[in-house]
PDB file of C-alpha atoms in Angstrom:
ATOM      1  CA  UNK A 114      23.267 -24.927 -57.929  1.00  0.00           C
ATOM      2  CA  UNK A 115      19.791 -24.387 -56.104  1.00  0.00           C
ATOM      3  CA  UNK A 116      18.921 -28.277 -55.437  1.00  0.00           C
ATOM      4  CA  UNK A 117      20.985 -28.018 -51.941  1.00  0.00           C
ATOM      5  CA  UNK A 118      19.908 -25.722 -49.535  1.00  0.00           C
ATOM      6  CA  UNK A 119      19.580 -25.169 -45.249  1.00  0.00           C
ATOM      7  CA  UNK A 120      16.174 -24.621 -43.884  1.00  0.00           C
ATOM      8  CA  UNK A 121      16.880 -22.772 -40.294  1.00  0.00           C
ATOM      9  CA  UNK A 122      13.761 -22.054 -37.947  1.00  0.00           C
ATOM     10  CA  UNK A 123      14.310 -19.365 -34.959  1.00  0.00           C
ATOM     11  CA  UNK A 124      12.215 -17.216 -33.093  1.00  0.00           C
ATOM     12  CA  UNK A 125      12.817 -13.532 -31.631  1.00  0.00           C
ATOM     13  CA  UNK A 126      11.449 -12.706 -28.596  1.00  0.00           C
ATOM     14  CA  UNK A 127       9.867  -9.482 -27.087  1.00  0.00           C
ATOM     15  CA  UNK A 128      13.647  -8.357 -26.094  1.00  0.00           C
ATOM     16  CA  UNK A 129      14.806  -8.838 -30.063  1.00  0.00           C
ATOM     17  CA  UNK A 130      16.823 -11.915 -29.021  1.00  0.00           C
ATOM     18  CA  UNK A 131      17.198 -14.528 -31.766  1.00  0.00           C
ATOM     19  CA  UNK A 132      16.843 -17.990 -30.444  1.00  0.00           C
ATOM     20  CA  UNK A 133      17.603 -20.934 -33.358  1.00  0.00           C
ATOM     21  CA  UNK A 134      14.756 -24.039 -32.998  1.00  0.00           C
ATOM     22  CA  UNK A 135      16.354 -26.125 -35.358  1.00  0.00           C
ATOM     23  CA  UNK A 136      17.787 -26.317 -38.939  1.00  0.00           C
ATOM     24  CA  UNK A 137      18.057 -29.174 -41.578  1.00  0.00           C
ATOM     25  CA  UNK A 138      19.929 -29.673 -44.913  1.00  0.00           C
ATOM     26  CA  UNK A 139      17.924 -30.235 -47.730  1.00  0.00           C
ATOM     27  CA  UNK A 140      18.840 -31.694 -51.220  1.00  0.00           C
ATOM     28  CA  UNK A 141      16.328 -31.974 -53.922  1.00  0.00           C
ATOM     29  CA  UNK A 142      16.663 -33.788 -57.262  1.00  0.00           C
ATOM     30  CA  UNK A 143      15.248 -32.320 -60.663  1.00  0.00           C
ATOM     31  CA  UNK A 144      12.968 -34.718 -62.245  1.00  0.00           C
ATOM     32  CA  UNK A 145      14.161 -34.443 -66.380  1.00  0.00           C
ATOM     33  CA  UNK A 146      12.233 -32.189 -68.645  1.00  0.00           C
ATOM     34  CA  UNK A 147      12.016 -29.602 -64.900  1.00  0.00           C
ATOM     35  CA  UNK A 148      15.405 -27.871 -65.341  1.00  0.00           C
ATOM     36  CA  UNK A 149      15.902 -24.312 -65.337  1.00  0.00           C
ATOM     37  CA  UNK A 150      12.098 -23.399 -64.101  1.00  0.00           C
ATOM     38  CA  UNK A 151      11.002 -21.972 -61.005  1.00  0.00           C
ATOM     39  CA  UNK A 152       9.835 -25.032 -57.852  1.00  0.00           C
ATOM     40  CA  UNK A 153       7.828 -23.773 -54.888  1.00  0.00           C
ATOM     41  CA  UNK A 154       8.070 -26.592 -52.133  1.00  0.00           C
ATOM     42  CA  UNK A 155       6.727 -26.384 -48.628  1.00  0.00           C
ATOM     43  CA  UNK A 156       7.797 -27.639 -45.651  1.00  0.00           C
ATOM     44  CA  UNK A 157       6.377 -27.858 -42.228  1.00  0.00           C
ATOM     45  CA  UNK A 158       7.358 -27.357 -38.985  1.00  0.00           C
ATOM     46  CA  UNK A 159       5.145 -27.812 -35.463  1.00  0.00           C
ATOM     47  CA  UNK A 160       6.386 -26.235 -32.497  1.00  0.00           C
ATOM     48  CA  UNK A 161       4.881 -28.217 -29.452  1.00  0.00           C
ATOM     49  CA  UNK A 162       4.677 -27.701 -26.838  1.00  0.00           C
ATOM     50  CA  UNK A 163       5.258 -24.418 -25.671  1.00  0.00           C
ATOM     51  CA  UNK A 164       7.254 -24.566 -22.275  1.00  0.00           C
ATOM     52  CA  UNK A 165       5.971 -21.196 -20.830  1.00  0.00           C
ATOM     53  CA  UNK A 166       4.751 -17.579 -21.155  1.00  0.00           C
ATOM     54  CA  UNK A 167       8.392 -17.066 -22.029  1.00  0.00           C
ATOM     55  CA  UNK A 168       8.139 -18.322 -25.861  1.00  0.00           C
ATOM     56  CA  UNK A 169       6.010 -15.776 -27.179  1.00  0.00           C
ATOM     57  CA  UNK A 170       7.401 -14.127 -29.665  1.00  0.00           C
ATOM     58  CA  UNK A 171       7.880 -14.120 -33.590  1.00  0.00           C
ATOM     59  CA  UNK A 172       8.902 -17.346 -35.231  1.00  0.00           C
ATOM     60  CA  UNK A 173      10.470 -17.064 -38.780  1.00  0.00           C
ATOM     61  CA  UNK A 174      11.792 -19.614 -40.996  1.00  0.00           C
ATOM     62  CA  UNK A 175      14.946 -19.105 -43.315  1.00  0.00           C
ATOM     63  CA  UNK A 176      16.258 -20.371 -46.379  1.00  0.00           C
ATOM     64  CA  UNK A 177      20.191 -20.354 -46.834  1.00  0.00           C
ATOM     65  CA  UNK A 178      21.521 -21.371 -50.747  1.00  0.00           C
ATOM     66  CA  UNK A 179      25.203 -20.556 -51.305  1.00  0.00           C
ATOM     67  CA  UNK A 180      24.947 -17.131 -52.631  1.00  0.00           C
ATOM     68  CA  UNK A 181      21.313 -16.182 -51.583  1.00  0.00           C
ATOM     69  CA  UNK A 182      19.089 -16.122 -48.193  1.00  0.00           C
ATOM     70  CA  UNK A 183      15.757 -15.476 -48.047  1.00  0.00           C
ATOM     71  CA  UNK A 184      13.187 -15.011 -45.017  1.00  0.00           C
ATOM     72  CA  UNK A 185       9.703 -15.559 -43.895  1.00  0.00           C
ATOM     73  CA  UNK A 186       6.994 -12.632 -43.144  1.00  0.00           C
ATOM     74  CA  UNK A 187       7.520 -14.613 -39.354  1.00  0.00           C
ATOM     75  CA  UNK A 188       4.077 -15.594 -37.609  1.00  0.00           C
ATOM     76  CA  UNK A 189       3.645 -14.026 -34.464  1.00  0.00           C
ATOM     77  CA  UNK A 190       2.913 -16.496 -31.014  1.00  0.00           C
ATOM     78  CA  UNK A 191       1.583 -15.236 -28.016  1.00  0.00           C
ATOM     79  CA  UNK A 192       2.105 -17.985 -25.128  1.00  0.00           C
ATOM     80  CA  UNK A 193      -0.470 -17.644 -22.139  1.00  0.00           C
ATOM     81  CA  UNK A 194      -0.347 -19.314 -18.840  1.00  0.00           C
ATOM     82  CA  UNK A 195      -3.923 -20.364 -19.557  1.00  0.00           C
ATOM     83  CA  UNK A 196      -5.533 -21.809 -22.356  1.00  0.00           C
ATOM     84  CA  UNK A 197      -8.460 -19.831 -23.171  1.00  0.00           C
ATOM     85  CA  UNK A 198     -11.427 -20.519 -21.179  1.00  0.00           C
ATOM     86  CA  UNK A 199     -15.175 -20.048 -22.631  1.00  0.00           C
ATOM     87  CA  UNK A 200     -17.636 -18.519 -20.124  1.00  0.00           C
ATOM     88  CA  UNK A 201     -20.941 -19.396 -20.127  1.00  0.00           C
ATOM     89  CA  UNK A 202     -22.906 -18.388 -17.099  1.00  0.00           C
ATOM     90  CA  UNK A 203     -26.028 -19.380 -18.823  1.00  0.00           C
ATOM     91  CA  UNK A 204     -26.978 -22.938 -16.632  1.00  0.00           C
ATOM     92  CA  UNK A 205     -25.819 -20.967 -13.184  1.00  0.00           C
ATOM     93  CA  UNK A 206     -28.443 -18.347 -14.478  1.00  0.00           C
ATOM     94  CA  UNK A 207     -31.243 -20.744 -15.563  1.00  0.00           C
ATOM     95  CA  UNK A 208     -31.218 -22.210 -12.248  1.00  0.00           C
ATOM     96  CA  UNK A 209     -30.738 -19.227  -9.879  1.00  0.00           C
ATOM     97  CA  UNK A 210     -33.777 -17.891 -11.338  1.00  0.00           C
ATOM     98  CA  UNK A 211     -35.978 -21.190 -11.077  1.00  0.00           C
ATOM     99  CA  UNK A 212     -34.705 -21.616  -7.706  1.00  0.00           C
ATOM    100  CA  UNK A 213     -35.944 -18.260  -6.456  1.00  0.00           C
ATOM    101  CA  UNK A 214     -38.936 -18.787  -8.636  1.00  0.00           C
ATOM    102  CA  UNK A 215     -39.913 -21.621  -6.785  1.00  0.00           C
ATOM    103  CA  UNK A 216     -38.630 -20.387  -2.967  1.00  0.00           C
ATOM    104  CA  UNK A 217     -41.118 -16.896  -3.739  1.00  0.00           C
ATOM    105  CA  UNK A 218     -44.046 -19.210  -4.794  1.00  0.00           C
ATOM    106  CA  UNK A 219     -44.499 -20.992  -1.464  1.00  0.00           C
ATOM    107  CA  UNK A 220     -45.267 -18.698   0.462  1.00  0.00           C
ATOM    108  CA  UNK A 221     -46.920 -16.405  -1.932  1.00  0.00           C
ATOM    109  CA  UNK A 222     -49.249 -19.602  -2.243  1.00  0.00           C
ATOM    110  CA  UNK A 223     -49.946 -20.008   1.482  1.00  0.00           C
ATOM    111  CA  UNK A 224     -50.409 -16.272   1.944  1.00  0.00           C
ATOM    112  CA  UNK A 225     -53.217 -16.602  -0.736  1.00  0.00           C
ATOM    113  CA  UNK A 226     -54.867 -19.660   0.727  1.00  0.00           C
ATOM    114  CA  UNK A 227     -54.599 -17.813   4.495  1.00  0.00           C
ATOM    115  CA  UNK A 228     -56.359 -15.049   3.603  1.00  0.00           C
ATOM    116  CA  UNK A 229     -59.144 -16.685   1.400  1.00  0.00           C
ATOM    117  CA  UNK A 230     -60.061 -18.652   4.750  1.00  0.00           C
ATOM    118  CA  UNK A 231     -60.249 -15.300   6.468  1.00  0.00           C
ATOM    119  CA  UNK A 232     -61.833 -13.513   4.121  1.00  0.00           C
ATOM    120  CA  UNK A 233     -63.975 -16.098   2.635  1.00  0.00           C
ATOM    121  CA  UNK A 234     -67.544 -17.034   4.437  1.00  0.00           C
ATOM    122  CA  UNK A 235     -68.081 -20.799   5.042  1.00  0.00           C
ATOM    123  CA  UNK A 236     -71.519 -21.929   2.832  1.00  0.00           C
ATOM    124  CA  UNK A 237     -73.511 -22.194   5.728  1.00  0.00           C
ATOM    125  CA  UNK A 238     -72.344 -18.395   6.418  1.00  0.00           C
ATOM    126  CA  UNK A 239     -73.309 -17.329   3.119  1.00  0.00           C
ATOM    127  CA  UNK A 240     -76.788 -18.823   3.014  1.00  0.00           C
ATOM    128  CA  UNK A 241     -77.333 -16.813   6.268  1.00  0.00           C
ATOM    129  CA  UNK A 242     -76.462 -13.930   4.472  1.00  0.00           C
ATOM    130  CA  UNK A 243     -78.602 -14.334   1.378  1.00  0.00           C
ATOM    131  CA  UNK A 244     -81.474 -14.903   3.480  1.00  0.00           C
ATOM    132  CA  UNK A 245     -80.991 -12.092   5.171  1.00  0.00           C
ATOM    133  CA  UNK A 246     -80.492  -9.925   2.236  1.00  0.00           C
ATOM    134  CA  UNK A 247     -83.319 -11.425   0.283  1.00  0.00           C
ATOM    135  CA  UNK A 248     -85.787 -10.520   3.733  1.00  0.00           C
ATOM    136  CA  UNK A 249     -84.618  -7.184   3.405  1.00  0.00           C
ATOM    137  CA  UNK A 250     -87.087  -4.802   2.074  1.00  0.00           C
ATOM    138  CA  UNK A 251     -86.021  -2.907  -0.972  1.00  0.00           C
ATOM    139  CA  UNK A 252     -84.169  -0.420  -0.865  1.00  0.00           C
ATOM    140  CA  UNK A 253     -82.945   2.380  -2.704  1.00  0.00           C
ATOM    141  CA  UNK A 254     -78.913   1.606  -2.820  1.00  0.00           C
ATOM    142  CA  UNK A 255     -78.191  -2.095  -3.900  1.00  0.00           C
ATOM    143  CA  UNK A 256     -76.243  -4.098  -1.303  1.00  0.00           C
ATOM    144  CA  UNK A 257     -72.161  -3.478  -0.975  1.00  0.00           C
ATOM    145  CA  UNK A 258     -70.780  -6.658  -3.469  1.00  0.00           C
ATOM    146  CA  UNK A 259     -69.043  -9.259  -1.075  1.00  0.00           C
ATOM    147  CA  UNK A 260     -65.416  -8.922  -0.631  1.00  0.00           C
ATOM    148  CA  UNK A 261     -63.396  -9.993  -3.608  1.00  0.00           C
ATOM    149  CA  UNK A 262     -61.443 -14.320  -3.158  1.00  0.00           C
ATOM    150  CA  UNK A 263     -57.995 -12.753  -3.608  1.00  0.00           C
ATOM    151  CA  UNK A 264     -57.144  -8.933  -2.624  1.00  0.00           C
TER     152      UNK A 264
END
């Protein structure tokens, strides 16, 4: 009585309309010593692809004997335009920063070397100057420290 049965797959959309996918006729035979007990079977069904935005819904699958239908929980489908798209900004970061990095550091680095030659005596300049300070009678104040390489 229960070894032919219909196996109907539809789908209801977000407007409660019941659209039928397709539906097959199924007859199993009872291998001897198996009568009279409970069979679980499964069957599959792939949907692919989805046309548009328009087939999300539920999708349910349904079981017709001759005296008893039974259906599915349904597994819910939600159809984008898109698929999804992972984000990772983390490159576009990496090299924005070593980029700027590397623009601020060259003329940071000439700015340094400008003023050292301004600042900075030559050698002969500062032999002049230690001459001149070691000629100097002591005094009560030490000399004022030269001015520093890098301000």
């Amino acid at each position: 009585k229960y070894t032919k049965f219909s196996i109907f797959y539809y789908w209801i959309n977000s407007l409660g309309q019941k659209t039928s996918i397709s539906s097959r006729l199924e007859n199993v035979t009872i291998p001897s010593g198996k009568e009279n007990k409970t069979a679980t079977r499964s069957y599959d069904h792939r949907i692919m692809p989805l046309e548009n935005t328009s087939s999300t819904g539920t999708y349910y699958c349904e079981v017709k004997w001759n005296d008893i239908q039974k259906t599915g929980k349904g597994v819910f489908v939600l159809a984008r335009g898109t698929g999804y798209i992972e984000t990772s900004y983390g490159w576009e970061i990496l090299v924005t920063l070593t980029s700027l990095l590397a623009a601020l550091s060259i003329p940071a680095t000439a700015l340094l070397l400008w003023k050292r030659k301004v600042f900075c005596p030559r050698r002969n300049q500062l032999n002049i100057l230690t001459q001149k300070v070691e000629t100097q009678p002591p005094s009560a104040s030490p000399p004022p420290p030269p001015p520093p390489v890098y301000d």
